[in-house]
Each structure stands twice: as C-alpha cells, then as structure tokens.
mmCIF file of C-alpha atoms in Angstrom:
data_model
loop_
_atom_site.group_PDB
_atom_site.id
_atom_site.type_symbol
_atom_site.label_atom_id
_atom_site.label_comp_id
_atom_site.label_asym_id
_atom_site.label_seq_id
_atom_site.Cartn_x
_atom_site.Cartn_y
_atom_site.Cartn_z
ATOM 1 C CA UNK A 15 16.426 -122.188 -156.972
ATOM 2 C CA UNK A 16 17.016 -119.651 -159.924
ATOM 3 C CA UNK A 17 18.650 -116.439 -159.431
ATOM 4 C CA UNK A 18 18.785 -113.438 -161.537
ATOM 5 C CA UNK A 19 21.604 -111.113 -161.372
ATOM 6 C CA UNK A 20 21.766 -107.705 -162.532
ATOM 7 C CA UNK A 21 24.768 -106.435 -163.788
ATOM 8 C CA UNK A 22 26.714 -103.770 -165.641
ATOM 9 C CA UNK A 23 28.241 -103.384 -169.239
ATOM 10 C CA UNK A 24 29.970 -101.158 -171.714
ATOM 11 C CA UNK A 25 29.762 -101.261 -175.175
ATOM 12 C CA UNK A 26 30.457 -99.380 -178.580
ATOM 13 C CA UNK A 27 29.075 -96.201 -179.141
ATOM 14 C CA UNK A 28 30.121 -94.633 -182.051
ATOM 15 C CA UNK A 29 28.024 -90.989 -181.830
ATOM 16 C CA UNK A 30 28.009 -89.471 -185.741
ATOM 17 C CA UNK A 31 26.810 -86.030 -185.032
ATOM 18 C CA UNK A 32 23.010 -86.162 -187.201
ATOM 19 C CA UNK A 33 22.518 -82.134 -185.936
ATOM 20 C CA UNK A 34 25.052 -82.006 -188.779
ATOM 21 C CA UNK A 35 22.255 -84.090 -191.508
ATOM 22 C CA UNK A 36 21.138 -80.722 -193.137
ATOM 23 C CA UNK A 37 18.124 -81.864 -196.061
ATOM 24 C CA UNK A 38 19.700 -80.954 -199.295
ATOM 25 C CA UNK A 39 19.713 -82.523 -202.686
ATOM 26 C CA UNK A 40 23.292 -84.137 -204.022
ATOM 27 C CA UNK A 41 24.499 -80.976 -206.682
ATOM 28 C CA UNK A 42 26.357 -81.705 -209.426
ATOM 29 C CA UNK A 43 29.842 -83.472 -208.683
ATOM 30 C CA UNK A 44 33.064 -81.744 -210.230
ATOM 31 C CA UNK A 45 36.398 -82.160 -209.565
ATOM 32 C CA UNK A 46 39.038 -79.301 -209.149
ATOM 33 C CA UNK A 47 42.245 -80.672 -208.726
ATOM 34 C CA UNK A 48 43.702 -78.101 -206.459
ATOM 35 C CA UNK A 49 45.943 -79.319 -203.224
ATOM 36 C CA UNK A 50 45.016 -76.593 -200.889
ATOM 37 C CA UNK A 51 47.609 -74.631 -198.165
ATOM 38 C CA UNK A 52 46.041 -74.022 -195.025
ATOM 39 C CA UNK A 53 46.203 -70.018 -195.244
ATOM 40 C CA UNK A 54 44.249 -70.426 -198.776
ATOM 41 C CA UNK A 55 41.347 -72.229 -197.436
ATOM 42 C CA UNK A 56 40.941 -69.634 -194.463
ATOM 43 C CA UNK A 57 39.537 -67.511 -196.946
ATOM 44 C CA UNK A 58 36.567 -69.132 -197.790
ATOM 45 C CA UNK A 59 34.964 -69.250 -194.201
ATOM 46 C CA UNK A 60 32.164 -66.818 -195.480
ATOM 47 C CA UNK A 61 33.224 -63.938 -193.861
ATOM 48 C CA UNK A 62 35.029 -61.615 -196.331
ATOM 49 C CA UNK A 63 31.997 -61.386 -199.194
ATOM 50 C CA UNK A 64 29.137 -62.945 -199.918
ATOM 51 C CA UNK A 65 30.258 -64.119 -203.410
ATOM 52 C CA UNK A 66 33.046 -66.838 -202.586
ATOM 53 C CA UNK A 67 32.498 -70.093 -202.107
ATOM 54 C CA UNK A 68 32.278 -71.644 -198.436
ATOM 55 C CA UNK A 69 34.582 -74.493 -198.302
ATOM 56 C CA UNK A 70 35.249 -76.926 -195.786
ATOM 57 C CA UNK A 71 37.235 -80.094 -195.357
ATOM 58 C CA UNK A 72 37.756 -83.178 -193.827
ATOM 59 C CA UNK A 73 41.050 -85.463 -194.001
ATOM 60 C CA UNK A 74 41.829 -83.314 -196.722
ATOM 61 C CA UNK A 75 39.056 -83.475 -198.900
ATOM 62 C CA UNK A 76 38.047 -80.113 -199.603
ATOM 63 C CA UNK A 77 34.175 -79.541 -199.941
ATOM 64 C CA UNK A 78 31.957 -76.462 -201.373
ATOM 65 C CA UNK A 79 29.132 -76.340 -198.955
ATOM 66 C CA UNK A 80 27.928 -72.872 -200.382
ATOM 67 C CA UNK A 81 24.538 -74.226 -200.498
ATOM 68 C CA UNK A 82 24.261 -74.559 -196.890
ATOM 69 C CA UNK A 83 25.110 -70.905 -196.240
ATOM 70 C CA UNK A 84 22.081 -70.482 -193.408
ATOM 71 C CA UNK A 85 24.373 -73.044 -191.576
ATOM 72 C CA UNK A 86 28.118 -72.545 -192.090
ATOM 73 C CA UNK A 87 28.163 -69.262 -193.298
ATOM 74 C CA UNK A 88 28.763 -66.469 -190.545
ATOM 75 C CA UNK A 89 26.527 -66.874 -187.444
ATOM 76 C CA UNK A 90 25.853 -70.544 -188.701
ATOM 77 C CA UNK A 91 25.882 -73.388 -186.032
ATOM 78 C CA UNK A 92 28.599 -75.096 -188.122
ATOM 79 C CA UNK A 93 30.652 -71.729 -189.108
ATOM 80 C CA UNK A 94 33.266 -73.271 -187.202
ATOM 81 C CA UNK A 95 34.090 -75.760 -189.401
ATOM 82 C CA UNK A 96 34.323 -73.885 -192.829
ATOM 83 C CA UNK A 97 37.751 -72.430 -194.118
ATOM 84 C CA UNK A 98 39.833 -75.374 -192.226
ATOM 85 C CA UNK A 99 40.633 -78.848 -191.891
ATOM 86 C CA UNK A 100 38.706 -79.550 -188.547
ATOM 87 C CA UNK A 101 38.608 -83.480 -188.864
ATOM 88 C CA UNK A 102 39.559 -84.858 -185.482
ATOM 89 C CA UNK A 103 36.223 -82.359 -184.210
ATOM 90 C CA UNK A 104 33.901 -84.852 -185.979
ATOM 91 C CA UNK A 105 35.334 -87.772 -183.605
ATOM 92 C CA UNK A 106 35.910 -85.542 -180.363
ATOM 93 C CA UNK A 107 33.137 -82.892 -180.064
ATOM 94 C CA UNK A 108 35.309 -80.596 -179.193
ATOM 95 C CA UNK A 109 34.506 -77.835 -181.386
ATOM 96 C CA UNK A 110 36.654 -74.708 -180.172
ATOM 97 C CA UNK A 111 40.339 -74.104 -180.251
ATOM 98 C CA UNK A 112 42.560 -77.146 -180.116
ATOM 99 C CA UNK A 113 39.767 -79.071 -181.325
ATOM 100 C CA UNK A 114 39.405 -77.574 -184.828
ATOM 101 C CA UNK A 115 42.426 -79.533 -185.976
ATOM 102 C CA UNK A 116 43.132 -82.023 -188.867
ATOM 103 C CA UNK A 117 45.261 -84.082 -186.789
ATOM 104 C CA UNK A 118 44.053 -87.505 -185.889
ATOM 105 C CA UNK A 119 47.068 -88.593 -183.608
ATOM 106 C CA UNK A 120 45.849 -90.475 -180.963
ATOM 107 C CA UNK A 121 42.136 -91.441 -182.217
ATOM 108 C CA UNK A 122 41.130 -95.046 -182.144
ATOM 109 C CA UNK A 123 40.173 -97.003 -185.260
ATOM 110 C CA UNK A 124 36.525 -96.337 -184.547
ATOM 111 C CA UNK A 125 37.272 -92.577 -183.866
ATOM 112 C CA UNK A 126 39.015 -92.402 -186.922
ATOM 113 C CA UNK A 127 36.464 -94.610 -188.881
ATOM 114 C CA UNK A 128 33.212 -91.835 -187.610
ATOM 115 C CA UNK A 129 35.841 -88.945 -189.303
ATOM 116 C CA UNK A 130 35.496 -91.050 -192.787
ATOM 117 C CA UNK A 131 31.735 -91.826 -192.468
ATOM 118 C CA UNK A 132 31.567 -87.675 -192.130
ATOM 119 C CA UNK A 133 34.072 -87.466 -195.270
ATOM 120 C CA UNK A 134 31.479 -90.103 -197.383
ATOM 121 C CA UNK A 135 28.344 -87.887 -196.065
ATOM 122 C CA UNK A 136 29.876 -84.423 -197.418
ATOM 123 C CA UNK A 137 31.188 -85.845 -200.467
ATOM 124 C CA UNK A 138 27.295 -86.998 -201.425
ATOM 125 C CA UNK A 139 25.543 -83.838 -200.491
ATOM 126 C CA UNK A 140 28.661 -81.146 -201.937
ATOM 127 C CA UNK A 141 30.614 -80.734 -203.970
ATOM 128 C CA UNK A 142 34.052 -81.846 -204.066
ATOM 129 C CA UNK A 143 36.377 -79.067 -204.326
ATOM 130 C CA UNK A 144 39.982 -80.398 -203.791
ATOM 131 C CA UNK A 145 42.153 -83.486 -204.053
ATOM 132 C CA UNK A 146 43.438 -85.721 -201.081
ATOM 133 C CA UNK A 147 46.640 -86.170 -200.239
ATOM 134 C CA UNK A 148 48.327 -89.597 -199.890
ATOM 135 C CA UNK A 149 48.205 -89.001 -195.537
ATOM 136 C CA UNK A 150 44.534 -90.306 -196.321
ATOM 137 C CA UNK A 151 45.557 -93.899 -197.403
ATOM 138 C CA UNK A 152 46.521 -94.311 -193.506
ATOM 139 C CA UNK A 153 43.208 -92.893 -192.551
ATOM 140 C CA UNK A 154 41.704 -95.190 -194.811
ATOM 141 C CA UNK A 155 43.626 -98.254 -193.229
ATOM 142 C CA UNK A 156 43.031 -97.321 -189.408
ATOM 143 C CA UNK A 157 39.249 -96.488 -190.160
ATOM 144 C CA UNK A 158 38.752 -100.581 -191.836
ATOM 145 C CA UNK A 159 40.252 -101.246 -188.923
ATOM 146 C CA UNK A 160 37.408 -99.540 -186.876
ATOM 147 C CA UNK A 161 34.492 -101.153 -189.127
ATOM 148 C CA UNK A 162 36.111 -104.458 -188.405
ATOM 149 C CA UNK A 163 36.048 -103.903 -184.843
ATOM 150 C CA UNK A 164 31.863 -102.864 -185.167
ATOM 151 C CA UNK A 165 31.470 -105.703 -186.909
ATOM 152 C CA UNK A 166 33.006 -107.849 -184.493
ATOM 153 C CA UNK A 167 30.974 -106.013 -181.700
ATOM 154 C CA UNK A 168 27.730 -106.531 -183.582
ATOM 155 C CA UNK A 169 28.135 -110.459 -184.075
ATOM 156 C CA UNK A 170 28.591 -110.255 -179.756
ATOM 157 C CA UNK A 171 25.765 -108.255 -179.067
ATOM 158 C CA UNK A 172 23.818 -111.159 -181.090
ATOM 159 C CA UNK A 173 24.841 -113.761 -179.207
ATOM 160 C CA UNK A 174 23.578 -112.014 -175.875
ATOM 161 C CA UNK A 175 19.908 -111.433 -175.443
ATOM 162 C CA UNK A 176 18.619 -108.218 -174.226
ATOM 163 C CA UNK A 177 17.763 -108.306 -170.164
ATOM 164 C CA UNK A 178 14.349 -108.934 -170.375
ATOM 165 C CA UNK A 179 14.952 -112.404 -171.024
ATOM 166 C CA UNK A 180 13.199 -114.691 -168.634
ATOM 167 C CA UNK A 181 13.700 -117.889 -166.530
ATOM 168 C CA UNK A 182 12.341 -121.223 -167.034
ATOM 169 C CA UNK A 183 12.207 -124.470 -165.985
ATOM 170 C CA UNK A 184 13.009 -125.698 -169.612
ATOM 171 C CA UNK A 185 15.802 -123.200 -170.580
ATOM 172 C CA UNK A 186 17.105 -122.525 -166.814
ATOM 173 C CA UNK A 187 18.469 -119.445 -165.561
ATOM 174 C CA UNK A 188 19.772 -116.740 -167.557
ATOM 175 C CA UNK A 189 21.540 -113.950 -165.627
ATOM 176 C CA UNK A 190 21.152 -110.218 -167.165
ATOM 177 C CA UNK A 191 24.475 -108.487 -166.997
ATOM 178 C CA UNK A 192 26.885 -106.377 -169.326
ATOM 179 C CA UNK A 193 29.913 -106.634 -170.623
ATOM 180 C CA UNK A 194 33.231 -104.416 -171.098
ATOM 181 C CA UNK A 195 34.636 -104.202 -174.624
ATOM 182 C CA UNK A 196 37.029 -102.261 -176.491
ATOM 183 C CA UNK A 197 35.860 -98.801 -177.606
ATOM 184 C CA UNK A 198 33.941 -95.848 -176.334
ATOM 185 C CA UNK A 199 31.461 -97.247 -173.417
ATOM 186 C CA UNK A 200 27.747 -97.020 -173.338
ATOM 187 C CA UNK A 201 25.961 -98.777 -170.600
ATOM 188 C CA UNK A 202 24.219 -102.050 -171.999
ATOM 189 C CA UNK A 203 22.296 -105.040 -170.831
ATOM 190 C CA UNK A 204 22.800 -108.229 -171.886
ATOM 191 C CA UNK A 205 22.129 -111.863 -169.978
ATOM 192 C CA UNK A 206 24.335 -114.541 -169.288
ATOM 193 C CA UNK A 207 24.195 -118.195 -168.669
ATOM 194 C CA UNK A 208 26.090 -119.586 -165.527
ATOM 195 C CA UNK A 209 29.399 -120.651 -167.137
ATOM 196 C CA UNK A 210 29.979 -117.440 -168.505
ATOM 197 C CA UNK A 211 29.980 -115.251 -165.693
ATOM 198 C CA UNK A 212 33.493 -115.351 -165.114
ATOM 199 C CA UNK A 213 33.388 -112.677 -168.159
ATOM 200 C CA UNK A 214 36.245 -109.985 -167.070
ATOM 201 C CA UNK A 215 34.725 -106.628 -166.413
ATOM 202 C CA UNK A 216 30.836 -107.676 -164.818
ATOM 203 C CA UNK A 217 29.844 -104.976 -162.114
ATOM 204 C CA UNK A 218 26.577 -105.659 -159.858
ATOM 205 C CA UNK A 219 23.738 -103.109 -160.767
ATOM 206 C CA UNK A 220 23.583 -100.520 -157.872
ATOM 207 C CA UNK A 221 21.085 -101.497 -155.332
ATOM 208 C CA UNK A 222 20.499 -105.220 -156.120
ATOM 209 C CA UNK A 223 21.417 -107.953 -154.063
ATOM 210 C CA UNK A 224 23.386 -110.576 -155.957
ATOM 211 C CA UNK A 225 20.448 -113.276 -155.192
ATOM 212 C CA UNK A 226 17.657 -111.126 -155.450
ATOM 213 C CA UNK A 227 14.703 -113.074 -158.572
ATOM 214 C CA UNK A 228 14.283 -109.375 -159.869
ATOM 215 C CA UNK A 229 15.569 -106.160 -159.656
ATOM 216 C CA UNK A 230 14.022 -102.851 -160.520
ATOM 217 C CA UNK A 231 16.873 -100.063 -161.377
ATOM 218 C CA UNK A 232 15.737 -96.334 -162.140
#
C-alpha cells in the first residue's frame, strides 16, 4: 500500500531588498580616491543644501547617489542610508538606530554575501565616490563563502522534486517532505523516497496523519 507523507522543511532565503531597484541609467564611472572619516560623510545626507552631493556607502565603498535625490534625499524612503556606512542594514532590515551600522560582526556568510551583492548593484547604477579599505578583503572572503554555500543549496534542491510529485506503480512511493539546512529558513516542499527519511530535521505537516494518500494544508 503506498503512503504519502507530508512534511516540513527549511531552506535558504537570501531576501535582497528590490524596493531598493530604483530605474536609472549607469552615469559615468570616476574614481576619487578619498578614504572617508565617518564625521565627513555625515555631511552629505542631503540635508544642509541642495547643492552637495548625496553620498552613501556600503563596506566602505563610498557612492554618489545624487541622482536619486526623490529617494535618499530628505523625506526619501532610503534617507536613512545616505551620509553613513549602514552595511549590516542591507542583511538585517533593521533600518533605525543600532541597525544603521557598518559592522558585520556576527553575520553569516550568506548575510554577508547579500551586503556585497548590494555593494555590486550601487557601484553599476552610481558613481563611485571613495576607495575601500583593506577590512573589505575579509568581506570579500566570508561573502565566497556564502555563494558557495547557495550553490551547494541549489545542487540539493535539484535533487528533490517539488511535492506535487506523484505515486506509481512503476516509480513507487515518493514521500513529500522538507528539509532543514544551514541558513535563514523558508518553508519548502520537497519529496523523499523511503530510505531517506531518516533525514535529521523532518516535521509532519500540521493536520495530516502520517498514513494519510493525500493531504490538503491551507
């Protein structure tokens, strides 16, 4: 007799803010070679004329993102993260007080890998108004780390088909459940043969008995 069980999973969810993916066209790269303090860069939040460049950075990249004034400019939805460093806020969403901070401590690769994917996006669409430091080869390392771990988590997802797979008499039973992996968790279904349901971290769906041929979840 077949049996289908319904199970729980967790799996990576890496969430890259796209409210941030504002339309504009690449400008003109230049480089100025300045290491900005913190104090400096406070004064180019918009606020004090409407002449100065806005400027914002991420793991110490410094960016001009004048051109988006309607957005990070004063009353902006991003305001918040012009005239500072506010890098770990593009991994956390935390985007008030202690979360408009360049410090990374703490992140996981993938965390820190989503802060360098927001780095790439700003330095195509502005222009690049400051030099890095040498704190960003570490970044750099931890956030490979993080695209190794996708990529690892992408070649697992393929080997487990979604839950609408179906029994049959030539193929058998395949059991839809989830998995728990490494990372930030997002509820995902996935079916598994027999012999691998001694996977660590399988949770019965809510409301299904464990022999039940189907099982219809809200």
């Amino acid at each position: 007799m077949s049996r289908s069980l319904l199970f729980l999973s967790f799996a990576f969810s890496i969430t890259l803010f796209g409210f941030f993916l504002c339309q504009y066209s690449p400008p003109p790269q230049h480089q100025i070679l300045n290491l900005w303090r913190t104090e400096d860069l406070a004064l180019y939040n918009g606020t004090y004329d409407d002449e100065s460049p806005i400027l914002l950075s991420v793991l110490g990249s410094v960016f001009d993102v004048t051109n988006g004034r309607s957005h990070y400019g004063p009353g902006g939805n991003y305001h918040h993260f012009v005239g500072k460093d506010a890098s770990r806020a593009f991994a956390s969403g935390n985007f008030t007080g202690d979360g408009l901070t360049d410090s990374l401590h703490g992140l996981s690769s993938l965390e820190v890998k989503s802060v360098v994917d927001w780095r790439d996006f700003y330095s195509r669409r502005y222009i690049y108004a400051g030099k890095p430091t040498m704190y960003l080869k570490g970044v750099e390392a931890k956030a490979a780390i993080g695209a190794q771990l996708l990529e690892k988590q992408r070649k697992e997802e393929a080997k487990l088909p979604d839950c609408n797979s179906r029994w049959s008499q030539q193929e058998g039973a395949e059991k839809p459940l989830e998995i728990a992996l490494t990372g930030k968790m997002r509820r995902r279904c996935a079916c598994f043969k027999d012999e691998e349901l001694a996977e660590p971290g399988l949770e019965l769906y809510q409301d299904c008995d464990y022999l039940s041929k189907v099982c219809r979840v809200g």
